CSV table of C-alpha atoms in Angstrom, one decimal:
chain,number,residue,atom,x,y,z
U,1,UNK,CA,-7.3,9.4,17.2
U,2,UNK,CA,-11.0,9.8,17.8
U,3,UNK,CA,-11.6,9.4,14.0
U,4,UNK,CA,-9.5,6.3,14.1
U,5,UNK,CA,-11.5,4.8,16.9
U,6,UNK,CA,-14.7,5.4,15.0
U,7,UNK,CA,-13.3,3.7,12.0
U,8,UNK,CA,-12.1,0.8,14.0
U,9,UNK,CA,-15.6,0.2,15.4
U,10,UNK,CA,-16.5,-1.5,12.2
U,11,UNK,CA,-13.8,-3.8,11.0
U,12,UNK,CA,-16.1,-6.1,9.1
U,13,UNK,CA,-14.2,-4.7,6.0
U,14,UNK,CA,-11.5,-7.2,6.9
U,15,UNK,CA,-13.9,-10.0,5.9
U,16,UNK,CA,-13.9,-11.3,2.3
U,17,UNK,CA,-17.4,-10.3,1.3
U,18,UNK,CA,-16.8,-6.5,0.9
U,19,UNK,CA,-13.7,-7.3,-1.2
U,20,UNK,CA,-15.7,-9.5,-3.5
U,21,UNK,CA,-18.1,-6.7,-3.9
U,22,UNK,CA,-15.1,-4.4,-4.7
U,23,UNK,CA,-13.5,-6.5,-7.4
U,24,UNK,CA,-16.9,-7.8,-8.9
U,25,UNK,CA,-15.2,-10.8,-10.4
U,26,UNK,CA,-12.4,-8.9,-12.0
U,27,UNK,CA,-9.2,-10.9,-11.5
U,28,UNK,CA,-6.3,-8.5,-11.6
U,29,UNK,CA,-5.6,-5.2,-9.8
U,30,UNK,CA,-2.7,-2.7,-10.4
U,31,UNK,CA,-0.9,-0.3,-8.0
U,32,UNK,CA,2.2,1.8,-8.2
U,33,UNK,CA,4.8,1.2,-5.5
U,34,UNK,CA,8.4,1.6,-4.3
U,35,UNK,CA,10.1,-1.6,-3.3
U,36,UNK,CA,12.9,-1.7,-0.8
U,37,UNK,CA,15.7,-4.2,-0.3
U,38,UNK,CA,16.7,-3.2,3.2
U,39,UNK,CA,17.0,-5.6,6.1
U,40,UNK,CA,16.3,-2.9,8.7
U,41,UNK,CA,12.8,-2.2,7.2
U,42,UNK,CA,12.0,-5.9,7.0
U,43,UNK,CA,13.1,-6.4,10.6
U,44,UNK,CA,11.0,-3.4,11.7
U,45,UNK,CA,7.9,-4.7,10.0
U,46,UNK,CA,8.4,-8.1,11.6
U,47,UNK,CA,8.9,-6.5,15.0
U,48,UNK,CA,5.6,-4.6,14.7
U,49,UNK,CA,3.8,-7.7,13.3
U,50,UNK,CA,4.9,-9.7,16.3
U,51,UNK,CA,3.4,-7.1,18.7
U,52,UNK,CA,0.1,-7.4,16.8
U,53,UNK,CA,0.3,-11.2,16.2
U,54,UNK,CA,-3.0,-11.8,18.1
U,55,UNK,CA,-4.9,-9.1,16.2
U,56,UNK,CA,-3.8,-9.4,12.6
U,57,UNK,CA,-3.4,-11.9,9.8
U,58,UNK,CA,0.2,-11.4,8.8
U,59,UNK,CA,1.5,-10.4,5.4
U,60,UNK,CA,4.9,-11.8,4.4
U,61,UNK,CA,7.5,-9.0,4.4
U,62,UNK,CA,9.9,-10.6,2.0
U,63,UNK,CA,9.3,-7.7,-0.4
U,64,UNK,CA,8.9,-4.6,1.8
U,65,UNK,CA,7.1,-2.0,-0.3
U,66,UNK,CA,5.4,1.4,-0.1
U,67,UNK,CA,2.1,1.6,-2.1
U,68,UNK,CA,2.1,5.1,-3.7
U,69,UNK,CA,-1.1,5.1,-5.8
U,70,UNK,CA,-3.8,2.8,-7.1
U,71,UNK,CA,-4.2,2.3,-10.8
U,72,UNK,CA,-7.3,0.1,-11.1
U,73,UNK,CA,-8.5,-3.2,-12.4
U,74,UNK,CA,-6.4,-4.3,-15.4
U,75,UNK,CA,-8.7,-5.1,-18.4
U,76,UNK,CA,-8.2,-5.1,-22.1
U,77,UNK,CA,-10.7,-2.3,-22.6
U,78,UNK,CA,-11.1,0.0,-19.6
U,79,UNK,CA,-14.8,0.8,-19.5
U,80,UNK,CA,-15.4,1.6,-15.8
U,81,UNK,CA,-13.8,4.5,-13.8
U,82,UNK,CA,-11.8,2.0,-11.7
U,83,UNK,CA,-10.4,0.1,-14.7
U,84,UNK,CA,-7.2,0.6,-16.7
U,85,UNK,CA,-5.5,-1.0,-19.7
U,86,UNK,CA,-1.9,-1.8,-20.3
U,87,UNK,CA,-1.4,0.9,-22.9
U,88,UNK,CA,-2.4,3.7,-20.5
U,89,UNK,CA,-0.1,2.3,-17.8
U,90,UNK,CA,2.8,2.3,-20.2
U,91,UNK,CA,2.0,5.8,-21.2
U,92,UNK,CA,2.1,6.9,-17.6
U,93,UNK,CA,5.4,5.1,-17.2
U,94,UNK,CA,6.9,6.9,-20.3
U,95,UNK,CA,5.7,10.3,-19.2
U,96,UNK,CA,7.2,9.9,-15.7
U,97,UNK,CA,10.5,8.6,-17.1
U,98,UNK,CA,10.9,11.6,-19.3
U,99,UNK,CA,10.7,13.9,-16.2
U,100,UNK,CA,14.0,12.4,-14.9
U,101,UNK,CA,12.8,12.6,-11.3
U,102,UNK,CA,15.3,12.4,-8.4
U,103,UNK,CA,15.2,9.2,-6.3
U,104,UNK,CA,12.6,9.6,-3.5
U,105,UNK,CA,13.9,9.7,0.1
U,106,UNK,CA,11.2,8.0,2.2
U,107,UNK,CA,11.1,8.7,5.9
U,108,UNK,CA,9.1,6.4,8.2
U,109,UNK,CA,6.8,8.6,10.3
U,110,UNK,CA,4.4,6.6,12.6
U,111,UNK,CA,2.0,3.7,12.9
U,112,UNK,CA,-1.6,4.4,11.8
U,113,UNK,CA,-4.6,2.3,10.8
U,114,UNK,CA,-7.2,1.9,8.1
U,115,UNK,CA,-10.4,0.2,9.1
U,116,UNK,CA,-9.1,-3.1,7.9
U,117,UNK,CA,-5.4,-2.9,8.6
U,118,UNK,CA,-2.5,-1.2,10.5
U,119,UNK,CA,0.2,0.4,8.4
U,120,UNK,CA,3.4,2.5,8.6
U,121,UNK,CA,2.8,6.1,7.4
U,122,UNK,CA,5.7,7.6,5.4
U,123,UNK,CA,6.8,10.9,4.0
U,124,UNK,CA,8.9,11.7,1.0
U,125,UNK,CA,11.6,14.2,1.8
U,126,UNK,CA,11.8,15.1,-1.9
U,127,UNK,CA,9.1,16.3,-4.3
U,128,UNK,CA,9.2,13.1,-6.4
U,129,UNK,CA,6.2,11.4,-4.8
U,130,UNK,CA,4.1,14.6,-4.9
U,131,UNK,CA,4.8,15.0,-8.6
U,132,UNK,CA,4.2,11.3,-9.3
U,133,UNK,CA,0.9,11.2,-7.5
U,134,UNK,CA,-0.3,14.3,-9.2
U,135,UNK,CA,0.2,12.6,-12.6
U,136,UNK,CA,-1.0,9.2,-11.6
U,137,UNK,CA,-4.0,10.5,-9.7
U,138,UNK,CA,-5.0,13.8,-11.2
U,139,UNK,CA,-8.4,13.6,-9.5
U,140,UNK,CA,-6.7,13.6,-6.1
U,141,UNK,CA,-8.5,10.5,-4.8
U,142,UNK,CA,-8.3,10.0,-1.0
U,143,UNK,CA,-5.4,7.6,-0.9
U,144,UNK,CA,-2.7,7.4,1.8
U,145,UNK,CA,0.7,5.9,0.8
U,146,UNK,CA,1.5,3.2,3.2
U,147,UNK,CA,3.4,0.1,4.2
U,148,UNK,CA,0.9,-2.5,5.2
U,149,UNK,CA,1.6,-4.6,8.4
U,150,UNK,CA,-1.4,-7.0,8.1
U,151,UNK,CA,-5.2,-7.4,8.0
U,152,UNK,CA,-7.2,-7.3,11.2
U,153,UNK,CA,-8.8,-10.7,12.2
U,154,UNK,CA,-11.6,-8.9,14.0
U,155,UNK,CA,-12.4,-5.7,15.9
U,156,UNK,CA,-9.2,-5.2,18.0
U,157,UNK,CA,-9.2,-4.0,21.6
U,158,UNK,CA,-8.8,-0.3,21.7
U,159,UNK,CA,-6.7,-0.4,24.8
U,160,UNK,CA,-4.1,-2.6,23.1
U,161,UNK,CA,-4.2,-0.4,20.0
U,162,UNK,CA,-3.8,2.8,21.9
U,163,UNK,CA,-0.6,1.5,23.4
U,164,UNK,CA,0.6,0.2,20.1
U,165,UNK,CA,0.1,3.5,18.3
U,166,UNK,CA,2.3,5.2,20.9
U,167,UNK,CA,5.3,3.0,20.2
U,168,UNK,CA,8.2,5.2,19.0
U,169,UNK,CA,9.2,4.3,15.4
U,170,UNK,CA,12.8,4.5,14.2
U,171,UNK,CA,13.2,7.4,11.8
U,172,UNK,CA,14.5,5.2,9.0
U,173,UNK,CA,15.1,6.9,5.6
U,174,UNK,CA,14.8,4.7,2.5
U,175,UNK,CA,15.8,5.4,-1.1
U,176,UNK,CA,13.9,3.9,-3.9
U,177,UNK,CA,15.7,3.2,-7.2
U,178,UNK,CA,12.4,2.9,-9.2
U,179,UNK,CA,8.7,3.3,-9.2
U,180,UNK,CA,7.1,0.0,-10.0
U,181,UNK,CA,3.7,-0.6,-11.6
U,182,UNK,CA,2.6,-4.1,-10.4
U,183,UNK,CA,-0.4,-6.3,-10.8
U,184,UNK,CA,-1.7,-8.9,-8.5
U,185,UNK,CA,-4.6,-11.4,-8.3
U,186,UNK,CA,-7.7,-10.3,-6.4
U,187,UNK,CA,-8.1,-13.9,-5.3
U,188,UNK,CA,-7.3,-13.9,-1.6
U,189,UNK,CA,-4.3,-15.9,-0.4
U,190,UNK,CA,-4.7,-17.5,3.0
U,191,UNK,CA,-7.9,-15.3,3.3
U,192,UNK,CA,-5.8,-12.1,2.9
U,193,UNK,CA,-7.8,-10.1,0.3
U,194,UNK,CA,-5.4,-7.2,-0.2
U,195,UNK,CA,-1.7,-6.5,-0.7
U,196,UNK,CA,-0.6,-10.1,-1.4
U,197,UNK,CA,3.1,-10.8,-2.1
U,198,UNK,CA,2.5,-12.5,-5.5
U,199,UNK,CA,2.6,-9.3,-7.5
U,200,UNK,CA,4.2,-9.0,-10.9
U,201,UNK,CA,6.0,-5.9,-12.2
U,202,UNK,CA,4.6,-4.8,-15.6
U,203,UNK,CA,6.2,-1.3,-15.9
U,204,UNK,CA,9.0,0.7,-14.2
U,205,UNK,CA,10.1,4.2,-13.9
U,206,UNK,CA,13.9,4.5,-13.0
U,207,UNK,CA,15.0,7.5,-11.1
U,208,UNK,CA,18.0,9.7,-12.1
């Protein structure tokens, strides 16, 4: 929790300028995610968002999803380390499909926070996500799979957050039928610079 407090001391990352530096004018970013059509998850996200309504800019939860791994900025010719082209994404999708992985069983664990947003931490009760991440992210980048709740408006009060993080979370277990590779615009919607709801699926891996 001490580390979290140190990270929360600087929440200027929630402003737009750092994200403009991040995308450097590139218009499209790609991630891999599980999408869930479950009312109980949507209701839970809305419940937690309501408790944080004075601290965060809300994300719509019409499409509850768990981000598994980043892919990079989508370009025709991937020249930088953080860029990817469509051919490589489709190759990843084909490789994963051939493995005939079991459907992941996602257990909601607890509420945590990045410097710019609170999220629900999750764990896969199967080996599917571990295998998937090893293929999609062979360099083992420091990325935490998460369900985003919103983006902080400003530095939140630690006392309020301490109480919030202690809230018991229902041990929901979710099953994903596919791993989706989606792209979204880096242009902020309603000043929300990450995890917008306007994503488009460009590749899918269906589980056995």
